[in-house]
Coordinates of C-alpha atoms in Angstrom, one line a residue:
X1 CA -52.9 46.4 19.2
X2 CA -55.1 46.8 16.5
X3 CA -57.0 50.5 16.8
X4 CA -60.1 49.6 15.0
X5 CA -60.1 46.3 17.3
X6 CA -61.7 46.8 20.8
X7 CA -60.7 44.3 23.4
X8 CA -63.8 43.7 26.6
X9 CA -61.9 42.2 29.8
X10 CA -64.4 41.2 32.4
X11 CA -62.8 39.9 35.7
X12 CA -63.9 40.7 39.5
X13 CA -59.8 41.4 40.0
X14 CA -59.4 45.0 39.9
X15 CA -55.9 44.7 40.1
X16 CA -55.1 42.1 37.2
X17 CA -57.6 44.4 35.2
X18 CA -55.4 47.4 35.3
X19 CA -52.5 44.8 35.1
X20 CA -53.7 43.2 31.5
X21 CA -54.7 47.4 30.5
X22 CA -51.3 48.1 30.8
X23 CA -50.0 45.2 29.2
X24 CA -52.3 45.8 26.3
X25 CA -53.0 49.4 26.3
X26 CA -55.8 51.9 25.4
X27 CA -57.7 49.3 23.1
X28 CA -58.6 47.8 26.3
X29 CA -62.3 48.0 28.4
X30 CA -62.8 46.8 32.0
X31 CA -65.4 45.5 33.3
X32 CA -66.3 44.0 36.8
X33 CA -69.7 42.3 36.6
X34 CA -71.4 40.8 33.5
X35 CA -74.2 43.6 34.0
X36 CA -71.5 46.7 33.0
X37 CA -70.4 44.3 29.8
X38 CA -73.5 43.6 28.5
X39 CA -74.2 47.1 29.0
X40 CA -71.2 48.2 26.9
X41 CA -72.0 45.5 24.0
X42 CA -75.6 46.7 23.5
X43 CA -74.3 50.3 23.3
X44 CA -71.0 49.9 21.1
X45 CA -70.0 48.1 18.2
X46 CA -69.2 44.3 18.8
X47 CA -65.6 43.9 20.2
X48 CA -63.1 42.3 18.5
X49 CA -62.1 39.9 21.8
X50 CA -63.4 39.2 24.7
X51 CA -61.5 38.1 28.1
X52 CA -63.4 36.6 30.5
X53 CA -62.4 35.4 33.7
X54 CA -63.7 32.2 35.1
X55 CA -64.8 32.7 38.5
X56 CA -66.4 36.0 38.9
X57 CA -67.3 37.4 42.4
X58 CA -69.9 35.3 44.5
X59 CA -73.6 35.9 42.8
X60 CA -72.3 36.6 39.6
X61 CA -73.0 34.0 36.8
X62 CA -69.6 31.8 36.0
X63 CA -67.7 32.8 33.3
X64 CA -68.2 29.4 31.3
X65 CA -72.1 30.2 31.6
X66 CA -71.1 33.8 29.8
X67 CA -69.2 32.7 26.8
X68 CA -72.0 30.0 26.0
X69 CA -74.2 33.7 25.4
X70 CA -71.4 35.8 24.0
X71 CA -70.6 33.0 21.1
X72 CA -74.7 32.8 20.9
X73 CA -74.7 37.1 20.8
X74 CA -71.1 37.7 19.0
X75 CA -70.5 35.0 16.8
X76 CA -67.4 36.6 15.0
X77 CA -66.1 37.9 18.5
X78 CA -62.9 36.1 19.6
X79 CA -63.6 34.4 23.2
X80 CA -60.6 34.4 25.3
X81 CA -60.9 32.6 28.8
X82 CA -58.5 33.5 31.6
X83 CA -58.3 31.3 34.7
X84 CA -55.2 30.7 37.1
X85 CA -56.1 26.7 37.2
X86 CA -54.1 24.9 35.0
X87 CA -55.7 21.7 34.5
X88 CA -57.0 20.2 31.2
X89 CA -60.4 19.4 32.3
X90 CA -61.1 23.8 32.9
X91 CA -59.4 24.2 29.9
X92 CA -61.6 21.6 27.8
X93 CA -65.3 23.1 29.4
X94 CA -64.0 26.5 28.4
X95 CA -63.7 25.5 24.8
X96 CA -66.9 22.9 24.7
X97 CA -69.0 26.1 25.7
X98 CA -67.2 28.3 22.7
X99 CA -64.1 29.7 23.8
X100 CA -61.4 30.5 21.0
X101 CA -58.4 30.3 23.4
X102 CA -57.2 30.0 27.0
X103 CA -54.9 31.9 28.7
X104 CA -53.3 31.6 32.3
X105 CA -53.0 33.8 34.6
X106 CA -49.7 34.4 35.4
X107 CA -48.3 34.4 31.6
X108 CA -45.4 36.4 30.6
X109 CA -46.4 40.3 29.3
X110 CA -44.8 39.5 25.9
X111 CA -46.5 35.9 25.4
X112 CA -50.3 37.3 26.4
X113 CA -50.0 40.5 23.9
X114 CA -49.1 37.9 21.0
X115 CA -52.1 35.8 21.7
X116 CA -54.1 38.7 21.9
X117 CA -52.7 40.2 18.7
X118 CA -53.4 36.8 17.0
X119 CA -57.2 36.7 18.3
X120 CA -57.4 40.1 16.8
X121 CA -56.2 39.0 13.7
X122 CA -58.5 35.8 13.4
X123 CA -61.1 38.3 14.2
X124 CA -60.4 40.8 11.3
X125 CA -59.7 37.7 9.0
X126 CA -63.7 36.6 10.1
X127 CA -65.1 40.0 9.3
X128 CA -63.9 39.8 5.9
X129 CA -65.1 36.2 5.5
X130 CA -68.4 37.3 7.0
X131 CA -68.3 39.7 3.8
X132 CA -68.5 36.9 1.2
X133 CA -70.5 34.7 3.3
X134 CA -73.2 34.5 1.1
X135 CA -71.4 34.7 -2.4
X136 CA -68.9 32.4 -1.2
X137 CA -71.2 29.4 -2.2
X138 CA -72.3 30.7 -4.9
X139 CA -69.0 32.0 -6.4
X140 CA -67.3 28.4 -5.9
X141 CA -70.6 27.0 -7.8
X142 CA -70.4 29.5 -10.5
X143 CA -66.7 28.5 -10.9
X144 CA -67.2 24.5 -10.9
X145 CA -70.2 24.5 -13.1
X146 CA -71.8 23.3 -9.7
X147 CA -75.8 24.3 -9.7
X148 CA -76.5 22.0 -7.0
X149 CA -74.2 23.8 -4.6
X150 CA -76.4 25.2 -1.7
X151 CA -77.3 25.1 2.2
X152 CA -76.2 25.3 5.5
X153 CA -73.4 23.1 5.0
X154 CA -72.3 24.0 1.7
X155 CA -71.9 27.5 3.4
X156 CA -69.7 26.4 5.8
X157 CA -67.8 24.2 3.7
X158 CA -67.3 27.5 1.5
X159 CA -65.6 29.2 4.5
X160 CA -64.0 25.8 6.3
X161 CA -62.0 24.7 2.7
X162 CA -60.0 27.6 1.8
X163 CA -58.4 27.0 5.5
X164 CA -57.6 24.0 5.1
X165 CA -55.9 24.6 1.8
X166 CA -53.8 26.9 2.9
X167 CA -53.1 24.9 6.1
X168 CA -50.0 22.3 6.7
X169 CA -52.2 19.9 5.8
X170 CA -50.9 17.0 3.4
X171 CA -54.0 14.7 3.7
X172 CA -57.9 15.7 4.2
X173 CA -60.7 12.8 4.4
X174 CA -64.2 13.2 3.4
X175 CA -66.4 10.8 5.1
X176 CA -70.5 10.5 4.4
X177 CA -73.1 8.3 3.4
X178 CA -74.1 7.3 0.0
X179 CA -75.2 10.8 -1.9
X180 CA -74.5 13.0 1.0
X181 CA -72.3 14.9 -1.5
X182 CA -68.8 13.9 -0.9
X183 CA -67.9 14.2 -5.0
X184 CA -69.6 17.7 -4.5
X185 CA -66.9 18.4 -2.2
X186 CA -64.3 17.4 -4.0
X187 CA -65.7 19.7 -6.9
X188 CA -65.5 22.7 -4.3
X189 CA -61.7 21.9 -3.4
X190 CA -60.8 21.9 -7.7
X191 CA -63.0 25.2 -8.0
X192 CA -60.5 26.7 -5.9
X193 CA -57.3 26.1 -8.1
X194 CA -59.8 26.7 -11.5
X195 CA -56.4 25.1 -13.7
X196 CA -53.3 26.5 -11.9
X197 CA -52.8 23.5 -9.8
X198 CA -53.3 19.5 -11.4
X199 CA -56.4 18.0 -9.4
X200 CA -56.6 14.3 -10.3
X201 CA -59.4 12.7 -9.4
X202 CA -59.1 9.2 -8.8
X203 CA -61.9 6.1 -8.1
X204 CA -60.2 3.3 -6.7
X205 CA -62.6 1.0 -7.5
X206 CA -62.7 1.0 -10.9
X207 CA -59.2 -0.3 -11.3
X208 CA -58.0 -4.2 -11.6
X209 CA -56.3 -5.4 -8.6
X210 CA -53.3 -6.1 -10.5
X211 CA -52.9 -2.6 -12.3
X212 CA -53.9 -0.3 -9.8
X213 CA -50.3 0.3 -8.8
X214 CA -49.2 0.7 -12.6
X215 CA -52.3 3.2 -12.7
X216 CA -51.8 5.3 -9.4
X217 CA -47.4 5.4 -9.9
X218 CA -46.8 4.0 -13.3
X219 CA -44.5 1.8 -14.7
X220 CA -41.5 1.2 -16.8
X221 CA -41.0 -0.2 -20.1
X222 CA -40.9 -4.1 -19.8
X223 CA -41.8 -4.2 -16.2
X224 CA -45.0 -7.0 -17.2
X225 CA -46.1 -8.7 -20.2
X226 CA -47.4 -6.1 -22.1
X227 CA -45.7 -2.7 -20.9
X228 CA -44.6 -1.9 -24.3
X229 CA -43.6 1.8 -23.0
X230 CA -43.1 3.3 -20.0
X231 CA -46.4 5.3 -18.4
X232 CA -46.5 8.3 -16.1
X233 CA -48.9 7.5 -13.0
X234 CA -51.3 9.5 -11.9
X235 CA -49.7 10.5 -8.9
X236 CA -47.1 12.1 -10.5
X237 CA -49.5 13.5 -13.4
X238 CA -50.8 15.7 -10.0
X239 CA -47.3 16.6 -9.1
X240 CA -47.3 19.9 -7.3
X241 CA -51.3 19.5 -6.9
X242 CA -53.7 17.5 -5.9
X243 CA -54.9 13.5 -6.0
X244 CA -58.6 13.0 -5.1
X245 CA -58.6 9.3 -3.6
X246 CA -62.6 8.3 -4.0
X247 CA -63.9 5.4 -2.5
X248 CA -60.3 5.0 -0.6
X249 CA -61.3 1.7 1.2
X250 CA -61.4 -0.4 -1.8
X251 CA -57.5 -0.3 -2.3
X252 CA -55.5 -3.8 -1.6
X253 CA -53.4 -4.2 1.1
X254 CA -50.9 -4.2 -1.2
X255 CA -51.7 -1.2 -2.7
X256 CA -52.7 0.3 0.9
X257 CA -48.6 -0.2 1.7
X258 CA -47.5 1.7 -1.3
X259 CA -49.7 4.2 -1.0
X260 CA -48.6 4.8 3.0
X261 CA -45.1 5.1 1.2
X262 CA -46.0 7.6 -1.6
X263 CA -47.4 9.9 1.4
X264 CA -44.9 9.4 4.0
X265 CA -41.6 10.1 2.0
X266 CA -43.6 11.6 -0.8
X267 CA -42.1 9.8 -3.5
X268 CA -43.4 7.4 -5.4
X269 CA -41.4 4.1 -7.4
X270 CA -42.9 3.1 -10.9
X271 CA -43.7 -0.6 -11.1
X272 CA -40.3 -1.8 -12.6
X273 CA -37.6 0.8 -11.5
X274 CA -34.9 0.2 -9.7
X275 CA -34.8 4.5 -8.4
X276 CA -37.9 6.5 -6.9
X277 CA -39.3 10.0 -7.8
X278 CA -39.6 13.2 -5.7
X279 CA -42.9 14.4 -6.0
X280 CA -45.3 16.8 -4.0
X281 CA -48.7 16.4 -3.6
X282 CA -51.9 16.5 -1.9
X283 CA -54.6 14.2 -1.2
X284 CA -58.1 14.1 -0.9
X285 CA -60.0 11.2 0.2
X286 CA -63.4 9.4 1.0
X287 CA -65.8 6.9 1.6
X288 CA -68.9 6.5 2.7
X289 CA -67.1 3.3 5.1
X290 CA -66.1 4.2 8.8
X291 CA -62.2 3.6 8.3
X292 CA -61.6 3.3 12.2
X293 CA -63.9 0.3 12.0
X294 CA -62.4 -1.1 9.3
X295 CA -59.3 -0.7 11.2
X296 CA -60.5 -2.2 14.1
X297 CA -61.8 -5.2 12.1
X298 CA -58.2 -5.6 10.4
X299 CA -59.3 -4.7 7.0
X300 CA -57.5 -1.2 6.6
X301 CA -54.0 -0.4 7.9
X302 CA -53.9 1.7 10.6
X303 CA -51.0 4.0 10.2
X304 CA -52.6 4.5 6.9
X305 CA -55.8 5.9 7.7
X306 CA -53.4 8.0 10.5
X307 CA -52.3 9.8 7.3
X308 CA -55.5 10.0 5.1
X309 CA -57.3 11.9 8.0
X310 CA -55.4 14.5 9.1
X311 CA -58.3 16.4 8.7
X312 CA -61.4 15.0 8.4
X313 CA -64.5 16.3 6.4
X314 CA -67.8 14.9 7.9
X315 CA -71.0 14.8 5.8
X316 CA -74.5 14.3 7.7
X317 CA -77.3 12.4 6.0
X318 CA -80.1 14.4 4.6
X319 CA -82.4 13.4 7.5
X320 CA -80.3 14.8 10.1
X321 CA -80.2 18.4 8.0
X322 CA -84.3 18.8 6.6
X323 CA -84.0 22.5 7.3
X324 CA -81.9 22.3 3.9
X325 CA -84.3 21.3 1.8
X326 CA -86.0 25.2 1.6
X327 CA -83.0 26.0 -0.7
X328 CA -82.0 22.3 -2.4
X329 CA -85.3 21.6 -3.4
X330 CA -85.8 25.1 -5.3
X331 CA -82.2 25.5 -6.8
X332 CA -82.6 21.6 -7.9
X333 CA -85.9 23.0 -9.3
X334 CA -83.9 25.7 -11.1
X335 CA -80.9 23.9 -12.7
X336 CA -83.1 20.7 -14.1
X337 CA -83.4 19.9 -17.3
X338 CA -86.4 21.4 -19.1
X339 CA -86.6 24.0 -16.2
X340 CA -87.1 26.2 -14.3
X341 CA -89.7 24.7 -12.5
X342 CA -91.5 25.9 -9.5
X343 CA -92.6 23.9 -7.1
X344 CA -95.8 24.2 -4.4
X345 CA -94.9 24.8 -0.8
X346 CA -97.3 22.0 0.4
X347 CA -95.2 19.9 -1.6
X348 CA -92.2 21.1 -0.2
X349 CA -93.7 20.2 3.5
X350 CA -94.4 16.2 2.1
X351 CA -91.1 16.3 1.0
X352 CA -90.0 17.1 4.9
X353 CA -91.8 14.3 6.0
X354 CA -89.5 11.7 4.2
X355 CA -86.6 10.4 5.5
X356 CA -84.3 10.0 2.5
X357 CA -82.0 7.6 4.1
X358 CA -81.6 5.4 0.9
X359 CA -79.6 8.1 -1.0
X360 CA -79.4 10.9 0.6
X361 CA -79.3 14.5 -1.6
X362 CA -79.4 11.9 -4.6
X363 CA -82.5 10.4 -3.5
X364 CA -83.9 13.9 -3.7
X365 CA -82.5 14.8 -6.9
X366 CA -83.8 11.9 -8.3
X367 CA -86.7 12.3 -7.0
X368 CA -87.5 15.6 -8.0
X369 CA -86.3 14.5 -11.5
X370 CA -89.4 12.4 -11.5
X371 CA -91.9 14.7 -10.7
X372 CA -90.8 16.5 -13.9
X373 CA -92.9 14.0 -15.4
X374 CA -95.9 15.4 -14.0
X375 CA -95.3 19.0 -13.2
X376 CA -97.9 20.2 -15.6
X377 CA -97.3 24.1 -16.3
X378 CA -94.1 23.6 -14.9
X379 CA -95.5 23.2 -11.1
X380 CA -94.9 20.4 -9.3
X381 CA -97.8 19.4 -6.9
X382 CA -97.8 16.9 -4.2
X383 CA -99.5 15.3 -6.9
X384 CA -96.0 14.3 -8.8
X385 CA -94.7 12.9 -5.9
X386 CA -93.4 9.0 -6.4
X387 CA -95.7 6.6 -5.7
X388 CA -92.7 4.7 -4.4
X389 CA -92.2 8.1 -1.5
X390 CA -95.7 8.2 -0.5
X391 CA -95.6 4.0 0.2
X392 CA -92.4 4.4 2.2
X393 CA -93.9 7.4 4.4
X394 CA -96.8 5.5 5.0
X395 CA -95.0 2.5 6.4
X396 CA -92.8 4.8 8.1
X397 CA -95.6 6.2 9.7
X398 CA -97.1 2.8 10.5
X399 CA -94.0 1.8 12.0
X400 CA -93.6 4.9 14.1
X401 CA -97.2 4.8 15.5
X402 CA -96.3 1.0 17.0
X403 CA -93.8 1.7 18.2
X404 CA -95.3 4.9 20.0
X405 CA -97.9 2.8 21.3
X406 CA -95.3 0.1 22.3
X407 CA -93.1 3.1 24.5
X408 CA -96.9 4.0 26.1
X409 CA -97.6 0.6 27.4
X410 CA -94.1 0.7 29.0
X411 CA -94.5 3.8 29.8
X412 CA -97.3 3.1 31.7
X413 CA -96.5 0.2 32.9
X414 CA -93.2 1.5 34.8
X415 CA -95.2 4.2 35.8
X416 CA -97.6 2.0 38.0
X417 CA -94.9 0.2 39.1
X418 CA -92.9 3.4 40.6
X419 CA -95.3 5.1 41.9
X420 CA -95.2 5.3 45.5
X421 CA -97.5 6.2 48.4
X422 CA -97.4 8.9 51.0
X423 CA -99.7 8.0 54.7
X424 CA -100.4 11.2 56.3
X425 CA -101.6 10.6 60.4
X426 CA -105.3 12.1 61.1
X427 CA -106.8 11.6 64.0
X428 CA -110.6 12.6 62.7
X429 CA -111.7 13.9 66.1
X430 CA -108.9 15.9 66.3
X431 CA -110.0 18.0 63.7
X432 CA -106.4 18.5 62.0
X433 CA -107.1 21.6 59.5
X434 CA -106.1 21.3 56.4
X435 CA -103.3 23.5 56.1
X436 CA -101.8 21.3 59.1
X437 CA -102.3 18.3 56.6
X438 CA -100.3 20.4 53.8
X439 CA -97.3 20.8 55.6
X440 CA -97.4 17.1 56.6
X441 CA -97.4 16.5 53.0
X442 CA -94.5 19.0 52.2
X443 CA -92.3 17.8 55.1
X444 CA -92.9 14.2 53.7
X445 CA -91.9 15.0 50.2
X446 CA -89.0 16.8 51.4
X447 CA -87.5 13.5 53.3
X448 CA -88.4 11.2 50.0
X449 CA -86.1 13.9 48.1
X450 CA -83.5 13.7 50.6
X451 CA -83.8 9.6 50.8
X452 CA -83.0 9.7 46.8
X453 CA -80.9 12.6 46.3
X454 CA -79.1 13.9 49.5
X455 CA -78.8 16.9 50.9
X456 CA -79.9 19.4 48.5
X457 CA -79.8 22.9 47.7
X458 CA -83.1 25.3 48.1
X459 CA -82.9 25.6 44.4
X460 CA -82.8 21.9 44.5
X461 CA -85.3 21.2 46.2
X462 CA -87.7 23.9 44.7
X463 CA -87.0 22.0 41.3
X464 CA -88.0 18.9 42.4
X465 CA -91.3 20.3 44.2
X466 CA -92.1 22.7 41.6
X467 CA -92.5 25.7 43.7
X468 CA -91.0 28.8 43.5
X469 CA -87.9 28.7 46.0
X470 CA -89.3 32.2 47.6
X471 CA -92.3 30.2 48.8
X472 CA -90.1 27.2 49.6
X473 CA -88.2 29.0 52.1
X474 CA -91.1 30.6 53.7
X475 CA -92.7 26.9 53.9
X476 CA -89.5 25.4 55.5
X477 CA -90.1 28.2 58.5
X478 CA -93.5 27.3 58.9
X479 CA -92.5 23.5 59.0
X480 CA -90.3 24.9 62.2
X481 CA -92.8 26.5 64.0
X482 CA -95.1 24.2 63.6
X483 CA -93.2 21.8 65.5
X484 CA -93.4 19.7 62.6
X485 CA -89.4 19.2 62.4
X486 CA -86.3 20.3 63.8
X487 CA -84.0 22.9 62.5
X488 CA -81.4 20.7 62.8
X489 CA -83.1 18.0 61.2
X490 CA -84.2 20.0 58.7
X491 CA -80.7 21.9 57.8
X492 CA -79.4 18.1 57.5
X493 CA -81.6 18.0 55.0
X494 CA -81.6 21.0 53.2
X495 CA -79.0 23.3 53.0
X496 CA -80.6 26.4 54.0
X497 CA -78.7 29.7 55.4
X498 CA -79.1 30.2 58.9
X499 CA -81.2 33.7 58.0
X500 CA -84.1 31.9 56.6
X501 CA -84.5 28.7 59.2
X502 CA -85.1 30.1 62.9
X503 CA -82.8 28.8 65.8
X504 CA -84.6 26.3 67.9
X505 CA -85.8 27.5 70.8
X506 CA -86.5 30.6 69.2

């Protein structure tokens, strides 16, 4: 193990602790309640790996509920769950609540130091990546002449794409709407080979149906009326690099078949030869198309797009990512022509309010471009804005506040119709006290609940009610002694500990 690498194992097993510490050694710390861990991370640097069991002892929180905070709290920290179930559905809600791996119980000595090795290894590799976080952006800008490189998830492309480069991968699919920035993408892959390695970039719908196939693999001399000499294809011009495949669901069916073949065997056939070429390379694709639909609709070959998306690249619209604009909009400002510009912050805030669904990062590009026009002193005001933005938020506003009004009068309207009525008995000369009248309530409430839900926990039921559960439980006794209800009815109802209902007859 690692020495500067400190490994956390939290499990309410004393014995398997002292098991994994001597299967790991000194770079191990036990813990037996969450308390004594969090203890140790707020007093200690942050541990390299954490192990976690997943059912603690009885009060303590579940080991799931702990990694969601740790991954919240440690975000470089590898998460290792440890559980002796081994079914797919434990392993799957580890993972969903940010756990890196998942280890049985049970697993051979050598097997669990190598997966522990490996976690420290991915952590160290983090650390160093957390170290050019910042520049990483920036650098692969600086390197593609790309100025309109920045936010949140050019950041985390930055760290995702030299992973998948040096992955197994043979095939990687960029998928977004029109102007979310898939070409930006591609420009961040080609910043990282900066000339050693061919990246061919390729629009397939700019080509002829009937000399796409020459273009993408070639062709030999004489193969159609005018091939006067043979020509080298693309594909092979990126031989031992890369082929950037944009706007991939435009190809033929025809050309979809060869280009299944070229990536399958990699090795392509000129149009004309009689012998194919070895050749090694890479691809890159996208669209701003869903290819599964288009599979499912028969208009894109399935075993193709199988291929094109061994990894897939996913791009969200600019509505869905607003929080970007507080760096876009500035280094747009920056890198315009004519610049730099500065622009007011109440603008920045109208500019929120848009929904830049047409085009995306484009759209804003664009639009910014525009308010050049009137960015007198080099300030853009809300002022500059498009006439053609302010008319759109207006009807989107319109739109929005009718269809408010539309949910209220439903709202309302099923909201008569549910509600539901509770007849508490008073006999007037009785005199029933109030208090006596309360409890009636209460015990009513508490049979509705039951009717719709089942028996329920105190927690439960203390949701539902509103109430704290400490004055809950002290109600439910009083309900008892009143003579208002059984314990038995009651416990039916509720599931209570026996501690905090009194027996009957008692």
């Amino acid at each position: 193990m690692h020495p500067l690498s400190p490994i956390y194992h939290l499990d309410d097993d004393e014995l398997f602790l002292a098991q994994v510490r001597e299967i790991l050694g000194e770079a191990v710390r036990s813990f037996t309640s969450p308390a004594e861990l969090w203890q140790a991370i707020d007093r200690a640097p942050d541990p390299a790996v954490v192990i976690l069991d997943i059912f603690l002892a009885e009060g303590e929180e579940d080991g799931r509920g702990l990694a969601k905070q740790l991954r919240s709290r440690l975000p470089g920290t590898m998460i290792v769950m440890c559980s002796d179930l081994h079914d797919t559905q434990t392993v799957r809600s580890c993972i969903a609540r940010g756990a890196d791996d998942f280890l049985f119980k049970g697993q051979d000595e050598q097997g669990m130091r190598a997966r522990i090795f490996a976690a420290q290894q991915e952590y160290l590799r983090r650390q160093e990546q957390e170290k050019r976080k910042h520049g990483n952006a920036a650098s692969l800008a600086t390197a593609a002449g790309l100025a309109h490189v920045a936010g949140r998830t050019a950041r985390e492309l930055s760290e995702r794409i030299p992973r998948l480069i040096s992955s197994a991968l043979s095939s990687i699919h960029i998928f977004g709407e029109t102007g979310t920035g898939k070409e930006v993408v591609a420009d961040m892959f080609a910043a990282h080979f900066a000339g050693r390695l061919p990246f061919i970039r390729i629009h397939c719908g700019t080509f002829p149906a009937g000399l796409i196939e020459s273009e993408l693999f070639g062709h030999v001399k004489g193969a159609f009326t005018g091939a006067q000499q043979s020509k080298i294809g693309l594909f092979e011009q990126a031989d031992g690099g890369w082929v950037f495949l944009d706007e991939v669901a435009t190809l033929s069916a025809a050309t979809q078949v060869a280009l299944l073949r070229v990536l399958e065997n990699q090795e392509l056939r000129p149009v004309g030869a009689s012998m194919p070429k070895k050749i090694s390379v890479r691809v890159l694709s996208a669209t701003n198309e869903n290819l599964e639909s288009l599979v499912e609709k028969g208009l894109f070959r399935r075993d193709l797009w199988q291929r094109l998306c061994e990894a897939v690249i996913h791009l969200p619209p600019l509505h869905t990512r607003k929080d970007e604009l507080d760096e876009l909009v500035p280094l747009f400002c920056q890198t315009m022509r004519g610049g730099p510009y500065s622009i007011a912050a109440a603008t920045v805030q109208v500019l929120k309010q848009y929904d830049w669904r047409h085009g995306n990062i484009r759209e804003l590009r664009n639009c910014l471009r525009a308010m050049t026009e009137h960015a007198y002193g080099g300030l853009m005001s809300p002022s500059a804005i498009p006439a053609y933005i302010w008319s759109q938020m207006t009807a989107l506003e319109a739109a929005t506040e009718a269809g408010a009004e539309e949910k209220e009068k439903v709202s309302n309207s099923a909201s008569v119709s549910s509600k539901e009525q509770i007849i508490l008995d008073w006999d007037r000369e009785a005199q029933i006290p109030f208090e006596r009248l309360s409890m009636q309530l209460l015990l009513s409430l508490i049979r509705r609940c039951y009717a719709k839900e089942g028996r329920m926990t105190l927690r439960q039921l203390a949701r539902l009610l509103l109430i704290p559960r400490s004055t809950l439980s002290t109600k439910l006794q009083d309900l008892i002694k009143k003579d208002l209800v059984s314990a038995t009815e009651l416990k039916a109802m509720v599931n209570v500990s026996g501690d905090s209902i009194p027996q009957e007859g008692a």
